[in-house]
Short mmCIF file of C-alpha atoms in Angstrom, two decimals:
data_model
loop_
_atom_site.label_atom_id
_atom_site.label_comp_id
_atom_site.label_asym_id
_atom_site.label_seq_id
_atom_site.Cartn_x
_atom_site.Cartn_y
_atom_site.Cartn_z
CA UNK K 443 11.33 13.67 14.49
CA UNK K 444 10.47 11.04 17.41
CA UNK K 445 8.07 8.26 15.90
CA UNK K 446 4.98 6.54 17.51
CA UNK K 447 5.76 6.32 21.15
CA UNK K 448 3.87 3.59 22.96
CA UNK K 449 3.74 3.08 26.86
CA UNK K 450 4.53 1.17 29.00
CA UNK K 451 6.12 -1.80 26.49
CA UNK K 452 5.45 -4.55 29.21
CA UNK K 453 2.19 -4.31 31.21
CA UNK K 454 0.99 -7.78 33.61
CA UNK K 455 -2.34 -7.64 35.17
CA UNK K 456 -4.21 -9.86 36.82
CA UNK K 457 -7.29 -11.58 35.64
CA UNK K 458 -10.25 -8.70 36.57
CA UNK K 459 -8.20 -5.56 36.17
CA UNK K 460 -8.01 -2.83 34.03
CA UNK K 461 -5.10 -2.27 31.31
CA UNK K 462 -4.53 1.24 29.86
CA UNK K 463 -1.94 1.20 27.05
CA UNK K 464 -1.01 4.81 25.56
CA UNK K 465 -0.41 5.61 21.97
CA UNK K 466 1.38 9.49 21.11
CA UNK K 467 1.59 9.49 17.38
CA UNK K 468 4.33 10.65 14.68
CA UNK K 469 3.94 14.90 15.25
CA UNK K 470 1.42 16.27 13.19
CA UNK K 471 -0.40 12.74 12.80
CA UNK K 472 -4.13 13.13 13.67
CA UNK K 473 -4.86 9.27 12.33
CA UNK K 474 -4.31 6.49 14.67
CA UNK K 475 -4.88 2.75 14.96
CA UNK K 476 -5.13 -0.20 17.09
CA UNK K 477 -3.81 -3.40 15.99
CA UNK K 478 -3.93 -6.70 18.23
CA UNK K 479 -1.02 -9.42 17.59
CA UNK K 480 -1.89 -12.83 19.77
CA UNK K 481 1.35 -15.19 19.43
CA UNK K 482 2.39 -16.67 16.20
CA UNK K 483 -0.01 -14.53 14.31
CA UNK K 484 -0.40 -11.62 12.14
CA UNK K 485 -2.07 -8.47 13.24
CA UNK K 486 -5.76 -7.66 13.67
CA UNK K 487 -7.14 -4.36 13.34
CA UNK K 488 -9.14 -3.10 16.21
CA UNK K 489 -10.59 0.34 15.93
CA UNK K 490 -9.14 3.59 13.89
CA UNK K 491 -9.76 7.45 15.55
CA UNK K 492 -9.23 10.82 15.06
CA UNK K 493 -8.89 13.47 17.34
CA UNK K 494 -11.93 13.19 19.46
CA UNK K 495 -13.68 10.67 17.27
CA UNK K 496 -13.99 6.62 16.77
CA UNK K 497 -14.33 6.74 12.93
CA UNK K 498 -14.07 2.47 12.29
CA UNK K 499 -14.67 0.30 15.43
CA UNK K 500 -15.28 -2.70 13.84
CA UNK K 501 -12.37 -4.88 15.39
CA UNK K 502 -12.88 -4.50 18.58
CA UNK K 503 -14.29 -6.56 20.94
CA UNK K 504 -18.13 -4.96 21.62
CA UNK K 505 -17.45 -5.68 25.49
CA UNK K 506 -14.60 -4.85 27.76
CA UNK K 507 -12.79 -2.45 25.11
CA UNK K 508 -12.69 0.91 24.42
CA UNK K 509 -10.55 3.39 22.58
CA UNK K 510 -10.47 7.45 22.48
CA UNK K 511 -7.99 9.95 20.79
CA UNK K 512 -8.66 13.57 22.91
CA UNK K 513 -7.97 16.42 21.54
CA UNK K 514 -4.81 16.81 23.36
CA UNK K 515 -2.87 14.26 25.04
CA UNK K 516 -2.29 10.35 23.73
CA UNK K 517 -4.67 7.77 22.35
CA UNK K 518 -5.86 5.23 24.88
CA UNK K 519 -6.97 2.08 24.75
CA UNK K 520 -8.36 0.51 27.28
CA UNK K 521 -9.31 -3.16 28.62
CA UNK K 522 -11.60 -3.36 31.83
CA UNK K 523 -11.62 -6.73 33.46
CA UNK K 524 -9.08 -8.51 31.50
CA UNK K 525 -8.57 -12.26 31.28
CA UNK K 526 -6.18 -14.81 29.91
CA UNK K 527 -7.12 -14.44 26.40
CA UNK K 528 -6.39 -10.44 26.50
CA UNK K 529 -2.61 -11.50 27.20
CA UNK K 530 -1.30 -10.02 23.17
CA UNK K 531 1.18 -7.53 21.85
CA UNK K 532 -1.09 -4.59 21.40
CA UNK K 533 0.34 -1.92 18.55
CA UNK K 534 -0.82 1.56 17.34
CA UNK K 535 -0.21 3.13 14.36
CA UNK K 536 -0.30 6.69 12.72
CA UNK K 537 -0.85 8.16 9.66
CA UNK K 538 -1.00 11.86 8.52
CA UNK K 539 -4.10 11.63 6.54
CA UNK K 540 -6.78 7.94 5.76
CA UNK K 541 -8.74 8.74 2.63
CA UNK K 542 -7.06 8.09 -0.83
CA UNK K 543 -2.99 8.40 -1.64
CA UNK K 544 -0.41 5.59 -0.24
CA UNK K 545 -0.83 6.97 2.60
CA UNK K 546 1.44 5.22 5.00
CA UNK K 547 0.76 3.73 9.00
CA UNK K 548 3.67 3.87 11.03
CA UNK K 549 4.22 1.30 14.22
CA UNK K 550 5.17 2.25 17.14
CA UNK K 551 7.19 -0.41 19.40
CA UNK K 552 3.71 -2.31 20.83
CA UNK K 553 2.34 -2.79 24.52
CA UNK K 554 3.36 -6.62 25.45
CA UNK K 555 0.11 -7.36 28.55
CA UNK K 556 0.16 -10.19 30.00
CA UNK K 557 -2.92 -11.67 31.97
CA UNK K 558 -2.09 -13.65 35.03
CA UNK Z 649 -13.95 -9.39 3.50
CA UNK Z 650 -10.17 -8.68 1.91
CA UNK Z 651 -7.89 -11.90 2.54
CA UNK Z 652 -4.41 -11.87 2.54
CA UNK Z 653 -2.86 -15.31 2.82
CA UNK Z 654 0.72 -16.12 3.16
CA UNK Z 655 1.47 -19.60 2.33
CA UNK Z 656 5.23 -19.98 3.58
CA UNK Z 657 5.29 -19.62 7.02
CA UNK Z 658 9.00 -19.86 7.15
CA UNK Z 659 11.69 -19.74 4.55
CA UNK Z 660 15.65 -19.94 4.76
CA UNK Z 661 17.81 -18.31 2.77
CA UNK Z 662 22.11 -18.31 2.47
CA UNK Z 663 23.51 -15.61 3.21
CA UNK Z 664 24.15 -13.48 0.23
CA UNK Z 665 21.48 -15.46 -1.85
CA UNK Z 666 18.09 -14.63 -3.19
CA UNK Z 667 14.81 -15.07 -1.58
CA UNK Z 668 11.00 -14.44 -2.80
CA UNK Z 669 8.27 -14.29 -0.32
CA UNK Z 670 4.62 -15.25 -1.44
CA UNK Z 671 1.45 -13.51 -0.91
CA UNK Z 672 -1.62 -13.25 -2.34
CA UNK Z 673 -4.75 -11.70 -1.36
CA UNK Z 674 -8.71 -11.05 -2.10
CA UNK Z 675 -10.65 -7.94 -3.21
CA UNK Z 676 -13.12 -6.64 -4.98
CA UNK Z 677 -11.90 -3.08 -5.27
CA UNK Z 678 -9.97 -1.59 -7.75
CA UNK Z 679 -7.95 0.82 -6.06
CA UNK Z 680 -6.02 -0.33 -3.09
CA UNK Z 681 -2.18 -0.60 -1.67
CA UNK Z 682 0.00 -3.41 -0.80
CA UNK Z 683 3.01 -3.60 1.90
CA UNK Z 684 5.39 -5.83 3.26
CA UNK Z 685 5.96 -5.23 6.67
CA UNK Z 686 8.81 -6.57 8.43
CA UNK Z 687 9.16 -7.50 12.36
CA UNK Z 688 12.68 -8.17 13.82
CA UNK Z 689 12.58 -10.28 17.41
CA UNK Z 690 12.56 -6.62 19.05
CA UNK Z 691 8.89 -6.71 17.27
CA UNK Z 692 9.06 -3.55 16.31
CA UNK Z 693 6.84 -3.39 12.94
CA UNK Z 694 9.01 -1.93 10.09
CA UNK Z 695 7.92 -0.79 6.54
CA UNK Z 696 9.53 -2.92 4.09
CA UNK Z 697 8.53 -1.67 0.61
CA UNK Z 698 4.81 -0.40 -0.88
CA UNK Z 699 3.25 -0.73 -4.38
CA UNK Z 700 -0.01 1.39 -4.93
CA UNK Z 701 -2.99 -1.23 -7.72
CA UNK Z 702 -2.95 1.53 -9.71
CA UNK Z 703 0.45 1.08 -11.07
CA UNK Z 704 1.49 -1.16 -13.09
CA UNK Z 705 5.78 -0.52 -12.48
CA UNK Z 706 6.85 -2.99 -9.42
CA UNK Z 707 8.27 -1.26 -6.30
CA UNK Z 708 11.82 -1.53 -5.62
CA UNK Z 709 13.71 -0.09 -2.53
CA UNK Z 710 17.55 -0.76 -2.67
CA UNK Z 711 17.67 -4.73 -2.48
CA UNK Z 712 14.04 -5.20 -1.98
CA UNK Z 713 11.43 -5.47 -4.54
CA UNK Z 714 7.91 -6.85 -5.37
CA UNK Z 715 6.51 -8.80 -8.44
CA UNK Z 716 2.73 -7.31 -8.33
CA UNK Z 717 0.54 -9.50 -10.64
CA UNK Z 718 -3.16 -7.85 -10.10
CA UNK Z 719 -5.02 -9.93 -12.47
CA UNK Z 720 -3.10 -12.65 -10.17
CA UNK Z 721 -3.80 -11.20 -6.93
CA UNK Z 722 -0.03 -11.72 -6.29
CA UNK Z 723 2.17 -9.79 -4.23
CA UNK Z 724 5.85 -11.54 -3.77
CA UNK Z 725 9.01 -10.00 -1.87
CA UNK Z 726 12.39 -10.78 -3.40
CA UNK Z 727 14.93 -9.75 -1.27
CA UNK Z 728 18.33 -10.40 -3.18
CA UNK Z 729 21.78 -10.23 -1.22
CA UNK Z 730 19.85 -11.55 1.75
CA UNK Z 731 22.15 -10.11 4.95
CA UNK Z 732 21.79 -11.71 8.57
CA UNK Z 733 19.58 -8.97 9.68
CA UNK Z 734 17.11 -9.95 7.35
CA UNK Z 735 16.26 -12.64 9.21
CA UNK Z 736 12.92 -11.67 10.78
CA UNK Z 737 9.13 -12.07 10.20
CA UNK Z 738 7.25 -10.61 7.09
CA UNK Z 739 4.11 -9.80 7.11
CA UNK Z 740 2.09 -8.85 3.63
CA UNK Z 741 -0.50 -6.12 4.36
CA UNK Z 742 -3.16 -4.93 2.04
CA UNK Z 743 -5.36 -1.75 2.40
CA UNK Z 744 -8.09 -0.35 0.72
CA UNK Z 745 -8.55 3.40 -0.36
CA UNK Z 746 -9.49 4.05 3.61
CA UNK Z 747 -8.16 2.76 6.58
CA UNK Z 748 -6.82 -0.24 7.87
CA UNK Z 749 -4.01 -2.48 7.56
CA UNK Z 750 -5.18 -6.35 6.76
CA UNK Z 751 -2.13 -8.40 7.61
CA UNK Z 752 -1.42 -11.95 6.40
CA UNK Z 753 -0.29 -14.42 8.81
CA UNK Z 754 3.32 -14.09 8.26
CA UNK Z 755 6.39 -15.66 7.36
CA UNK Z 756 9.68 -16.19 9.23
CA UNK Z 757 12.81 -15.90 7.27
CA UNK Z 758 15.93 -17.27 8.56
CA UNK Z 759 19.35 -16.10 6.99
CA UNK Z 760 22.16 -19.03 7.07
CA UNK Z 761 25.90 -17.29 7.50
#
């Protein structure tokens, strides 16, 4: 039973271009979420989808960022015009079901971008 | 907002020897979960141990386990028998009947051989 698979582990762009970082969840996981980790620091939440809807967006930056989960293929987060401060291990998470029960997020490996 | 504050950011511990990581943490709900997360140099995030509000017997998973004070807002990690691949960063998480993960800032354990 493969876990969250995340690609690609290392992305560098340069200030002004887009990043796309990909997020397949555990099988039969239709929960997934973004986390942000800058250096030396815990992780931030970002935004939380299901399949074909943004249900919590309230960590993510209003500009620049966006996030979908389609109905088939990977979740996709996405980061048009990126600059230094973007430059963060970027994980995603997935989780059978959200409301109620210990209901458990599992990490996949994280998206290292660096902004040159 | 739910706060989760660790106040160690980095501990040592001999090998073989006992360590308890501190965290405590801020809500106004009732029902909730608590998790230690723990993330090895590879940074791969990996689930330590979890303890659900609601009850009141501490987790333990093999040599890890929590003291869970709720009046307290306390969450602590003893890991006992501490082995070299211990040594990585933990990170308490809390999260409320819904969604997300609210991490605390972390603490770095080093194991001494």
């Amino acid at each position: 039973n493969a876990g969250v698979m995340q690609n690609p582990r290392h992305l560098v762009r340069r200030r002004g271009q887009e990043a796309r970082l990909r997020c397949s969840p555990m099988k039969g996981h239709s929960h997934v979420y973004w986390y942000r980790q800058l250096p030396e620091e815990g992780l931030k939440f970002m935004v939380y989808l299901q399949k074909e809807n943004i249900i919590d967006e309230s960590g993510m930056p209003k500009e620049r960022f966006s996030a979908e989960f389609p109905k088939e293929g990977p979740s996709i987060l996405r980061i048009q015009q990126v600059v230094r401060g973007d430059s963060a291990a970027y994980f995603c998470a997935s989780s059978l079901m959200a409301s109620g029960g210990p209901d458990t997020q599992y990490f996949g490996p994280g998206t290292r971008l660096t902004v040159l | 907002a739910q706060t989760v504050t660790q106040s160690q950011p980095e501990m040592s511990v001999q090998e073989a020897e006992t360590v308890t990581l501190s965290c405590t943490y801020d809500t106004s709900e009732s029902d909730y979960y608590l998790f230690w997360y723990k993330q090895p140099p590879s940074r791969q995030m990996i689930l330590v141990i979890r303890q659900e509000a609601y009850k009141q017997q501490n987790a333990t998973e093999n040599r890890f386990s929590v003291n869970f004070q709720k009046a307290a807002k306390s969450f602590s990690l003893k890991i006992s028998d501490s082995q070299l691949g211990d040594a990585a960063m933990y990170f308490c998480a809390y999260r409320r009947a819904g969604n997300m993960l609210t991490f605390g800032g972390g603490t770095r354990l080093m194991v001494k051989p």
